[in-house]
XYZ file of C-alpha atoms in Angstrom:
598
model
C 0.000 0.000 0.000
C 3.077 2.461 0.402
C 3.957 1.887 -2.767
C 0.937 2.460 -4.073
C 0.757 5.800 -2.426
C 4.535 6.589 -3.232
C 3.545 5.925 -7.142
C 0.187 8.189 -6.647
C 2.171 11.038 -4.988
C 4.699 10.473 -7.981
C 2.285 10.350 -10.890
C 0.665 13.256 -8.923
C 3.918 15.462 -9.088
C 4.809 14.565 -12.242
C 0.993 15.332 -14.015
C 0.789 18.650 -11.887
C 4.108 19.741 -13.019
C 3.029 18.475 -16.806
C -0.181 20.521 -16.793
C 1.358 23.838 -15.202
C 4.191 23.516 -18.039
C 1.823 22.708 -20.575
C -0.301 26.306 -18.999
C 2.949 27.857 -19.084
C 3.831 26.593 -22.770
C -0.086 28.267 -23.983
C 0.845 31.807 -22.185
C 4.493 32.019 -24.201
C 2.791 30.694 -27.226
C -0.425 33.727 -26.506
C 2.701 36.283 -26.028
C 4.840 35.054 -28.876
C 1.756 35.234 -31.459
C 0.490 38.622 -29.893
C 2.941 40.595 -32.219
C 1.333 38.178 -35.306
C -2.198 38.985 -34.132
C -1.752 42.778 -34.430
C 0.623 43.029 -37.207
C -2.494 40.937 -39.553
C -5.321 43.344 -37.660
C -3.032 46.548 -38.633
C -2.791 45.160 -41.875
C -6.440 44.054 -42.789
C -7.509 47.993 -41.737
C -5.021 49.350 -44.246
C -6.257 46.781 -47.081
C -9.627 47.593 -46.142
C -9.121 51.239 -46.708
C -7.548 50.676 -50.010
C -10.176 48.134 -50.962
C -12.645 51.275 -49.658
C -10.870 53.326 -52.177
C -11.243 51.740 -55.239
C -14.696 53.672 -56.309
C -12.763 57.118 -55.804
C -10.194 55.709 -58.433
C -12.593 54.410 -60.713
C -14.451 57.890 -60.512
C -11.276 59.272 -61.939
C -11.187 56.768 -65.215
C -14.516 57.776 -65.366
C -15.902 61.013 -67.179
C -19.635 62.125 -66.386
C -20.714 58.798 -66.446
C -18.652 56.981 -69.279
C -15.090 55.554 -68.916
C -12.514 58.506 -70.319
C -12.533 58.247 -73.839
C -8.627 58.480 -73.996
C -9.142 55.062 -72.429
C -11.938 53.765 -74.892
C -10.215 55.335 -77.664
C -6.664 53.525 -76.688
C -8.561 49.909 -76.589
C -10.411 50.564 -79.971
C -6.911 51.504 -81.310
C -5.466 48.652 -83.695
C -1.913 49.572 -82.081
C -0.762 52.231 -79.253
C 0.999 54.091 -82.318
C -2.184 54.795 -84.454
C -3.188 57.541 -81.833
C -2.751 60.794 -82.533
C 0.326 62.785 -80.629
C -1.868 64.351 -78.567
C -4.289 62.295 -77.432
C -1.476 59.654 -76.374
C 0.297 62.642 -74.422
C -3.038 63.167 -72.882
C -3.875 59.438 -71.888
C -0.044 59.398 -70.380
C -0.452 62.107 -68.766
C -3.860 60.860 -67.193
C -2.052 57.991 -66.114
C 0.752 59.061 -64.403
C -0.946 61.745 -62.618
C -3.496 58.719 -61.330
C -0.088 57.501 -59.983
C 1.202 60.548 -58.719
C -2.543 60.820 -56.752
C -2.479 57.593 -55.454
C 1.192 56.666 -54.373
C 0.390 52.836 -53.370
C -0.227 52.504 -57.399
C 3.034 51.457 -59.222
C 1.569 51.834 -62.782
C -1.651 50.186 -65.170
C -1.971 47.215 -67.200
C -4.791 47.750 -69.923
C -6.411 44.404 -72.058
C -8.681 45.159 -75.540
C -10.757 42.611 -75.109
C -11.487 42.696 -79.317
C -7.192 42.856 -80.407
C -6.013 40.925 -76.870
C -3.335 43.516 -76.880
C -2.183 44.394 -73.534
C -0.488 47.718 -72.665
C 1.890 48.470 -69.506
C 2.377 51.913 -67.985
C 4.390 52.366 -65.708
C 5.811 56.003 -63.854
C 9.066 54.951 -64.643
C 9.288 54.839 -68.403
C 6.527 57.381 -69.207
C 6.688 58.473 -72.184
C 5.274 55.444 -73.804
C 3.601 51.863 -72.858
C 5.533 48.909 -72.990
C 2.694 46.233 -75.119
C 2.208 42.844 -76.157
C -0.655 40.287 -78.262
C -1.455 37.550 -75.552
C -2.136 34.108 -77.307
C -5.131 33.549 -74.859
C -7.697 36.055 -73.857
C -8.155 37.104 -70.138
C -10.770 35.577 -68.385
C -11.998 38.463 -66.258
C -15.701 39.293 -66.309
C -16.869 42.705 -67.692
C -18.400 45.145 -64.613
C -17.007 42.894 -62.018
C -14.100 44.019 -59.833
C -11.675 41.093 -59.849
C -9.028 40.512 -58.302
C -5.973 39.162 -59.633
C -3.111 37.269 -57.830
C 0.195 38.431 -57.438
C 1.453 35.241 -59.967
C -0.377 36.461 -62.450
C -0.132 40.369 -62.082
C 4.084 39.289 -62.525
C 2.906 37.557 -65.755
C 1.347 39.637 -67.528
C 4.015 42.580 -66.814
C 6.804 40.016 -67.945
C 4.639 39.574 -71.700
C 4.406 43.311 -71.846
C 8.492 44.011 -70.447
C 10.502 40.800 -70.554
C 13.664 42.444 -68.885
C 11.504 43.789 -66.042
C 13.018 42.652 -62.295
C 10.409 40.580 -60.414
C 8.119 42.708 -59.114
C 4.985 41.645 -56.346
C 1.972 43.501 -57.146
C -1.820 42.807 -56.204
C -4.424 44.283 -59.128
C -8.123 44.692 -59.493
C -9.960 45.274 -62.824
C -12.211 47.812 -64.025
C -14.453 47.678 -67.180
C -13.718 49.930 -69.859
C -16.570 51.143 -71.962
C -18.066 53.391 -74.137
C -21.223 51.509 -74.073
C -22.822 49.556 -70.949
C -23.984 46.919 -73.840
C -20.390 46.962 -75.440
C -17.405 46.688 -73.328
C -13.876 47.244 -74.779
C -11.938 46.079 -72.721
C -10.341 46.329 -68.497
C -8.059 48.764 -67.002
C -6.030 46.754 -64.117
C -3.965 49.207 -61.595
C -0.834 47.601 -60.271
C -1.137 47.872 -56.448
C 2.579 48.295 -54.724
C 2.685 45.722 -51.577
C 5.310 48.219 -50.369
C 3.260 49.640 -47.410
C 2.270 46.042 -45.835
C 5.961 44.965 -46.472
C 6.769 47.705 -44.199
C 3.519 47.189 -41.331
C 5.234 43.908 -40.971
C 8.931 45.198 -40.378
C 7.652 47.476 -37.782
C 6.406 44.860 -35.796
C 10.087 42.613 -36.054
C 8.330 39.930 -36.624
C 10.241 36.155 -37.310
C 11.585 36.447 -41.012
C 10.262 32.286 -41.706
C 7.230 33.713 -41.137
C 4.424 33.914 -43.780
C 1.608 36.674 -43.843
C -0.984 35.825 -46.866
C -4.041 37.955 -48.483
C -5.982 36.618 -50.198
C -9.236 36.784 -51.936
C -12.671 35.180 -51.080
C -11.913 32.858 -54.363
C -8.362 32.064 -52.666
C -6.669 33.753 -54.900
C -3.201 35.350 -53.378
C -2.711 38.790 -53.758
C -0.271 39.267 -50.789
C 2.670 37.312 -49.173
C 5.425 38.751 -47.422
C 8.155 35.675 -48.300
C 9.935 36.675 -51.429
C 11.111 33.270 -52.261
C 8.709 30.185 -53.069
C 8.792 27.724 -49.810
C 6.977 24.447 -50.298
C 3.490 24.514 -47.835
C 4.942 23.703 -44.390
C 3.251 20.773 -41.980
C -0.101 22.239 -40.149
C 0.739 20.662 -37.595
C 4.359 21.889 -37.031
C 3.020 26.021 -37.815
C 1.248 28.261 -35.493
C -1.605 29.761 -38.044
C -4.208 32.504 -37.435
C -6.296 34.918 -39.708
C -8.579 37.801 -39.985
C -11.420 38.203 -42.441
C -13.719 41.031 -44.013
C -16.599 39.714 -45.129
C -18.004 42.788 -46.358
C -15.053 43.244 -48.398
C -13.809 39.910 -49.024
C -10.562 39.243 -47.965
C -8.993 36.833 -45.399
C -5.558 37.693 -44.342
C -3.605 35.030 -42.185
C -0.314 33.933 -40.885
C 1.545 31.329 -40.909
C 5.112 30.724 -38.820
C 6.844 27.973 -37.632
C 7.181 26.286 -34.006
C 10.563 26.352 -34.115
C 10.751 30.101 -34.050
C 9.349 30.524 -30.858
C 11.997 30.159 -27.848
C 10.886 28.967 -24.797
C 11.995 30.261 -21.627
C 13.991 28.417 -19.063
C 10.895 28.198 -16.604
C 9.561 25.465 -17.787
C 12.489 22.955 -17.681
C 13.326 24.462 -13.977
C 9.546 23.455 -13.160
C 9.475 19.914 -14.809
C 12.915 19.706 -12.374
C 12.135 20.522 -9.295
C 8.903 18.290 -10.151
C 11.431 15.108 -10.552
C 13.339 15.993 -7.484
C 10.312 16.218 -5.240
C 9.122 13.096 -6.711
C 12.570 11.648 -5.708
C 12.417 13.660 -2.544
C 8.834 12.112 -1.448
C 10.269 8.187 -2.263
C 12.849 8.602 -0.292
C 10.765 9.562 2.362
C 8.118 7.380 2.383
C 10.856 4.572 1.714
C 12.679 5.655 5.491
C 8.889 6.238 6.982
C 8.168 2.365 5.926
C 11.840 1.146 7.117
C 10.786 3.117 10.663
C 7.245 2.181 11.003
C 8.532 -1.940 10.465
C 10.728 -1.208 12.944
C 8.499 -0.042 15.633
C 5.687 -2.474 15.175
C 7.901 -5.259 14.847
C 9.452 -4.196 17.983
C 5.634 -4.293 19.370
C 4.575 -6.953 18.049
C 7.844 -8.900 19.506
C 6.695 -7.586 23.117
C 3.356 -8.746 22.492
C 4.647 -12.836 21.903
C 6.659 -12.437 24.885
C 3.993 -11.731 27.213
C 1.579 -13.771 25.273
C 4.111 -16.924 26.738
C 2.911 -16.450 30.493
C 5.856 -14.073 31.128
C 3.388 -11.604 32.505
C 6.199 -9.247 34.072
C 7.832 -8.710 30.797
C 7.245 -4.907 29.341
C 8.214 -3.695 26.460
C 11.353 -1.298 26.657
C 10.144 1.918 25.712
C 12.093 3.713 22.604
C 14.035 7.218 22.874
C 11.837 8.782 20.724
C 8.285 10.090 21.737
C 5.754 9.061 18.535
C 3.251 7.315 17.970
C 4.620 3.767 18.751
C 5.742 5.165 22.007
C 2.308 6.237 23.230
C 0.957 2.621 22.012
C 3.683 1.095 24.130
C 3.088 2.810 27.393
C -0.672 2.275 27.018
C 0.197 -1.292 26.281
C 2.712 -1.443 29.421
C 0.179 0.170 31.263
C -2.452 -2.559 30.605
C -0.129 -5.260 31.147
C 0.637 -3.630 34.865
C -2.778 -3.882 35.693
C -3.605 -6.841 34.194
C -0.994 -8.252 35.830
C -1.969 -6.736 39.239
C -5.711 -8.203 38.535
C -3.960 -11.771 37.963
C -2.119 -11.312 40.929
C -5.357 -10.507 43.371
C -7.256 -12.753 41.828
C -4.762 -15.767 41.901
C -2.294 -14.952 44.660
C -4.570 -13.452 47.363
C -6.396 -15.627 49.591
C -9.525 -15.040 48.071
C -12.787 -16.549 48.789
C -14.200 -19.683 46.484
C -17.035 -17.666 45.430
C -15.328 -14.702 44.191
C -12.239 -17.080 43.406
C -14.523 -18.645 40.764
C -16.265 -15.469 39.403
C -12.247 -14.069 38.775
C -11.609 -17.254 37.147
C -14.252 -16.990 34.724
C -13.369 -13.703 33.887
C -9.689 -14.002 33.859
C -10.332 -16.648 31.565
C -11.533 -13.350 29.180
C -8.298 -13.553 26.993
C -8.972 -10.599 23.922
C -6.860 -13.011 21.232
C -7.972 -10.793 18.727
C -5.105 -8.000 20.174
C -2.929 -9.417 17.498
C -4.360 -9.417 14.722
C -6.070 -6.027 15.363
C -2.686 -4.158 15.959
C -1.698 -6.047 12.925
C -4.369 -4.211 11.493
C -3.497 -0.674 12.855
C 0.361 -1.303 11.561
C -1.078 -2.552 7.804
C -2.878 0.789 7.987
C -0.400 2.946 9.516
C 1.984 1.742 6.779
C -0.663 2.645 3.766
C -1.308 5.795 5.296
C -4.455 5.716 6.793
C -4.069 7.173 10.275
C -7.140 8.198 10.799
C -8.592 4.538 10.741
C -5.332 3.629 12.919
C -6.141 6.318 15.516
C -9.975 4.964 15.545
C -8.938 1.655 15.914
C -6.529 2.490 18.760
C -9.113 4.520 20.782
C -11.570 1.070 20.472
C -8.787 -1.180 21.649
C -8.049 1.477 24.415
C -11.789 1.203 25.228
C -11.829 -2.568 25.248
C -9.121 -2.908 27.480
C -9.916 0.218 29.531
C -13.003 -2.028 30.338
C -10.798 -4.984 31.181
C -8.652 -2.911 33.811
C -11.670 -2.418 35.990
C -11.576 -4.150 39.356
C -15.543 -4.450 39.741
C -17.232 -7.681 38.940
C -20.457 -5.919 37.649
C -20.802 -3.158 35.110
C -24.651 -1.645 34.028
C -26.292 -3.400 31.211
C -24.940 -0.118 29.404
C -21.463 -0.106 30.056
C -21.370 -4.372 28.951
C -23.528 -3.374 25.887
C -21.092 -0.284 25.076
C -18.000 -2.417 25.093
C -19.536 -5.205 22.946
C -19.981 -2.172 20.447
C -16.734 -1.545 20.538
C -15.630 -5.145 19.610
C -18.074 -5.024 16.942
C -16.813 -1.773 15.505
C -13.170 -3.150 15.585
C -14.076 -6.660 13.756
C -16.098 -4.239 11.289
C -12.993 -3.200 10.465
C -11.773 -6.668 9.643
C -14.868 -8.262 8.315
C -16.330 -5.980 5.819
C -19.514 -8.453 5.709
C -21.044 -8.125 9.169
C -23.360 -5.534 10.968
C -25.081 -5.569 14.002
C -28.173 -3.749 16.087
C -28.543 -3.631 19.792
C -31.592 -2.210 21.124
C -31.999 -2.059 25.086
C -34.882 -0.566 27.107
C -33.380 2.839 28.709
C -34.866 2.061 31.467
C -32.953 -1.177 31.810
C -29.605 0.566 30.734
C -28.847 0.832 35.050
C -29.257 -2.867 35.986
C -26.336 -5.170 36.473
C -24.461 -8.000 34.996
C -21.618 -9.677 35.326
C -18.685 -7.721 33.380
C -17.576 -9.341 30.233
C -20.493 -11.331 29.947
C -21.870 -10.299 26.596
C -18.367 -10.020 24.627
C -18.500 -14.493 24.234
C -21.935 -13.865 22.331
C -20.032 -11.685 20.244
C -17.089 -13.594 19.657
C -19.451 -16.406 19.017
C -20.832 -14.737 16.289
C -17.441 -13.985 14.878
C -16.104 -17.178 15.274
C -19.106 -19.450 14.242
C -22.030 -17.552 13.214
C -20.078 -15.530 9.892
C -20.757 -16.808 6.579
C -18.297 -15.927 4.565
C -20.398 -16.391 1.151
C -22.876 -13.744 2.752
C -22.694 -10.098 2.555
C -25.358 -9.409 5.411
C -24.639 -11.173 7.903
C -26.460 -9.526 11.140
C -25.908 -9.664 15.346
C -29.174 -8.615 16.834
C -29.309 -8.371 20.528
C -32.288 -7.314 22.396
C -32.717 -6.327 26.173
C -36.731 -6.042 27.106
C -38.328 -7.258 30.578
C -39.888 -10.730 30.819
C -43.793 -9.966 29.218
C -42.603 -6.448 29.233
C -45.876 -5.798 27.063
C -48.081 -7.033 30.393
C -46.202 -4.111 32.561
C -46.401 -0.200 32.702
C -43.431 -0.039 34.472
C -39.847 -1.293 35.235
C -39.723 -1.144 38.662
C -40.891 -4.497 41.162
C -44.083 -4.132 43.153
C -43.291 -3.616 46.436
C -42.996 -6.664 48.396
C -42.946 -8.582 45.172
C -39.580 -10.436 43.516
C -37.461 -8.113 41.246
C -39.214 -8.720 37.532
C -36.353 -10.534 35.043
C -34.957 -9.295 32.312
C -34.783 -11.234 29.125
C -32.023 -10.522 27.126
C -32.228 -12.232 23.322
C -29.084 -12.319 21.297
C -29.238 -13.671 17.577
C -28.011 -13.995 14.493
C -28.001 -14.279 10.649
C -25.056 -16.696 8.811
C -23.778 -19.973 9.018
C -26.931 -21.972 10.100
C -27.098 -24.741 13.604
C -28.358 -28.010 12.974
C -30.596 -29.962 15.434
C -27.443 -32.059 16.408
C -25.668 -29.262 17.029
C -28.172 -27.694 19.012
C -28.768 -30.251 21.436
C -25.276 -30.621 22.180
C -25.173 -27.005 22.967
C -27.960 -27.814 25.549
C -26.426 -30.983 26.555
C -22.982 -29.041 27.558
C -25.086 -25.844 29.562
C -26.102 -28.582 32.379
C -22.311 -28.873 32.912
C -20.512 -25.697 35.017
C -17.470 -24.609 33.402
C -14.692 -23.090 35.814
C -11.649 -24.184 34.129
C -9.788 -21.877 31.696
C -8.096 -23.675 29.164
C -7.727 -22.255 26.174
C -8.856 -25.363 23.835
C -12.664 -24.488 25.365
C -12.984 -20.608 24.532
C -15.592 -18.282 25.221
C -18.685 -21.354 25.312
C -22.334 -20.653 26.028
C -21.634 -22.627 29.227
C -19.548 -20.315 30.488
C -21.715 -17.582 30.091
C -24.708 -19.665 31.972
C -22.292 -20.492 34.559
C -21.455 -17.744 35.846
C -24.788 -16.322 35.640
C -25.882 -18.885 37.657
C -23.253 -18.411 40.320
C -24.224 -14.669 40.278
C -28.180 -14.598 40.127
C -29.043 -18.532 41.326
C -31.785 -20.510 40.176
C -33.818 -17.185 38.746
C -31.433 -17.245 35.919
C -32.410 -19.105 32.555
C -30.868 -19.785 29.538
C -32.494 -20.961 25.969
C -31.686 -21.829 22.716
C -32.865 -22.273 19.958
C -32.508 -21.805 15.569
C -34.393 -20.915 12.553
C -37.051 -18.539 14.420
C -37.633 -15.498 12.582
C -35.283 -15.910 9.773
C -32.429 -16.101 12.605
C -29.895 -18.579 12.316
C -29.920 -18.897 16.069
C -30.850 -17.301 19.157
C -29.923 -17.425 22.336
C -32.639 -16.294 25.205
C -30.999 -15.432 28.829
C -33.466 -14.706 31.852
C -31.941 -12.808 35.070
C -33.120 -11.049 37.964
C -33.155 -7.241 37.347
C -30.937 -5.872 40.141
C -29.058 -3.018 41.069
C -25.051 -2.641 40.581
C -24.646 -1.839 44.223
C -27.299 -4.431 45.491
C -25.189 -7.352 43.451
C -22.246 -5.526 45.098
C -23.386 -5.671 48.766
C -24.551 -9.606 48.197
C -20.977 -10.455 46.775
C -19.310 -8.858 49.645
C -22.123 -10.608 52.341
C -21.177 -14.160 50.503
C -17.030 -13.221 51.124
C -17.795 -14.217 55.012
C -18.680 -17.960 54.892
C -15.185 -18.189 53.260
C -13.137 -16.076 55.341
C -14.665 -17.928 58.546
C -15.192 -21.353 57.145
C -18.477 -21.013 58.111
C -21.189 -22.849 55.987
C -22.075 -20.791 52.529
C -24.842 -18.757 52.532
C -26.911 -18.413 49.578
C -27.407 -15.170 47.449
């Protein structure tokens, strides 16, 4: 059972120190992505804004409510050269100052539709379009803005200026048309990514990292790695986006695990989780080497005074715990048991109280040993608090043996066979048990350590082990209690008796049994060996020495579900009164005068 609870505590200390590193992992990971979360908020404001001002630069291709018919007159053109001087001075310098206007616009791309040819302005070589005849039309759709990836926008500027660097551009189209029924062709601005390259330097971020924007068709128009990586692992990437619905866009990031450092507080807890575990072995391996010790020293003490060496104590240890406190009250009980032995054996006693002491020396509580065997299993699994309960029974139990008187109240015997019961509970998980005595009958007497046998009896004989219910009843009621208002004798009349019924459920008596048992309660029993234990005869004998003829015993087995039941009559009489009688009978014996009957 120490083991077990070592291996708890460990797996205990080592999950605790798991779960407050795997906390501590989430709040570096929330702090390391913080800088990511803001830098893709800053960034979908300023690409909604420019997405927001797209109608203000369409307004200025526009004139009244036609596209510019520089523009229309351009895309009807056969060839950029078969305008006239001015008009192509005019249309370039419409262009450029569009550019000049709006700074985030690097230059235009406009598509005929009817030729396919495809012209490139551009701020830095303005003076006249670079153009080219695309083999395959563009698949854009007239009078719908649409978007166009960055791949593509560096396409189409590569047909139109071969020995251009690589540039990374985002574009949108417009419709160009002199007629709503009869489009001519699109005018597609070049969008610079400049500005978001530079939101995203401001913020430091981790160079492996990706930020994407892209379309609400999934096309890219934004990503700030400059070189083609191949599509890392999902599950090897921290990822998280923002989207516009109302304008379309979903911007997200993407960066590796491996860029985020992890502080050294995390090792330094998973540590000092491993030494404590190592710590609380070690510990509970010296607590079980120490606890051995001191019951074994115990339970050594115990065999040697269990060998009639009834002046042997054990030697108390230095140190002042828990095993010391059992040994002195075990010292202390063998001191007066001892003394009891000795007054009861040694003394000239009379033969009347001479046989009462025998019958209750003859009282030996065998089940000491394996209840403190018990209380050191438990001690060593770590349950003291059923240790401590079982100690204050046993303390009870004995307490109850140290007393000098021969009779106890019907309370005090009924209160100690509790206590027995509540100790074997301990040990037999399959038994219970009810006692129900008349208060007003809790002040009579009877002989001490009377009722413990019947309980022992039931331990011993009555438990079946294949039930889980088995049941000790014991009832205390006057004889034809229901005939009487009251408990008390009529004056002048003999004291009413008591009947005091003890039963149980279990292992079942069969007639042969049963009429041995009677067979053996017409014999006395004054003897004390230890091959006879606690019989029903010596119960009925000493009640018969104590109360006389009134007394009565019964058996009997299978009334009301009961397995068997025995029935004991006695006079109800008063502690003191039994006292007085004993003490009247001690004369005949110190006189050797004839015996006088109770």
């Amino acid at each position: 059972m120490l083991c077990i609870c070592t291996l708890l505590l460990m797996l205990v200390a080592l999950g605790s120190s798991m779960i407050v590193r795997r906390l501590l992992y989430r709040y570096e990971q929330s702090q390391f992505l913080l800088n990511y979360e803001m830098a893709i908020t800053n960034l979908a404001e300023t690409f909604r804004q420019r997405t927001a001002s797209n109608p203000a630069l369409a307004g200025q291709l526009m004139e009244n409510t036609d596209c510019h018919p520089l523009l229309c007159d351009l895309l009807e053109a056969t060839d950029y050269d078969t305008l006239p001087p001015d008009k192509r001075n005019l249309l370039t310098g419409l262009l450029n100052g569009i550019t000049t206007h709006h700074t985030e616009i690097d230059g235009f791309l406009l598509y005929a539709t009817a030729s396919q040819k495809l012209y490139y302005f551009t701020p830095d070589h303005a003076s006249r379009p670079f153009s080219a005849t695309l083999a395959d039309p563009l698949t854009l759709t007239p009078f719908t803005s649409t978007a166009i990836d960055q791949e593509e926008t560096a396409r189409l500027i590569r047909l139109c200026r071969p020995e251009a660097a690589a540039t990374r551009h985002y574009a949108t189209s417009f419709t160009i048309f002199r007629k709503i029924s009869t489009p001519l062709g699109f005018c597609i601005p070049l969008f610079s990514v400049r500005e978001f390259d530079s939101i995203i330097t401001g913020y430091r971020l981790d160079p492996s990292c990706n930020i994407e924007i892209r379309d609400k068709r999934g096309a890219l128009l934004y990503s700030s790695l400059t070189r083609s990586d191949p599509a890392a692992d999902e599950s090897s990437v921290f990822s998280g986006e923002v989207t516009n619905m109302s304008e379309g866009f979903t911007i997200s990031y993407h960066v590796p695990h491996s860029a985020m450092k992890h502080g050294p507080l995390a090792d330094m807890l998973l540590f000092l989780a491993l030494l404590v575990t190592g710590m609380a072995i070690m510990l509970s391996v010296v607590t079980y080497i120490l606890s051995k010790r001191g019951i074994d020293h115990i339970l050594n003490g115990m065999r040697q005074f269990g060998m009639d060496k009834l002046s042997y104590r054990i030697p108390k240890p230095q140190a002042s715990n828990e095993f010391s406190q059992i040994i002195d009250r075990f010292n202390e009980t063998c001191d007066v048991l001892e003394e009891s032995v000795k007054r009861s054996y040694i003394f000239e006693l009379q033969q009347k109280r001479s046989d009462l002491y025998a019958l209750q020396n003859a009282i030996n509580p065998h089940f000491l040993y394996n209840t403190l065997e018990l209380i050191r299993s438990n001690i060593a699994s770590g349950h003291n608090r059923e240790a401590e309960e079982m100690i204050l029974l046993l303390s009870r139990v004995y307490r109850s043996q140290t007393r000098t008187a021969l009779f106890v109240t019907l309370d005090a015997e009924v209160e100690l066979c509790e206590s027995l019961m509540l100790l074997y509970q301990y040990r037999f998980k399959n038994i219970d048990y009810e006692f129900d005595v008349a208060q007003c009958l809790a002040h009579y007497a009877i002989p001490r350590n009377t009722l413990q046998p019947l309980v022992e009896n039931f331990i011993v004989h009555g438990v079946d082990p294949d039930r889980q219910d088995n049941l000790f009843l014991m009832r205390v009621r006057l004889e034809n209690m229901e005939e009487r208002s009251t408990c008390e004798a009529d004056p002048g009349s003999p004291p009413p008796r008591i009947c005091l019924t003890a039963s149980n459920t279990g292992r079942p008596v069969s007639l042969d049994q049963l009429e041995e048992l009677r067979q053996r309660l017409q014999n006395a029993v004054y003897d004390n060996h230890e091959n006879r234990g606690f019989a029903l005869t010596n119960i009925y004998s000493r009640m018969r020495i104590a109360f006389g003829e009134q007394c009565e015993m019964e058996l009997s087995s299978g009334n009301d579900g009961m397995s068997f039941t025995v029935k004991l009559l006695f006079p109800a009489r008063m502690v003191t009164e039994m006292t007085q009688l004993i003490n009247e009978a001690d004369q005949p014996f110190r006189t050797s005068s004839p015996r006088q009957p109770w």
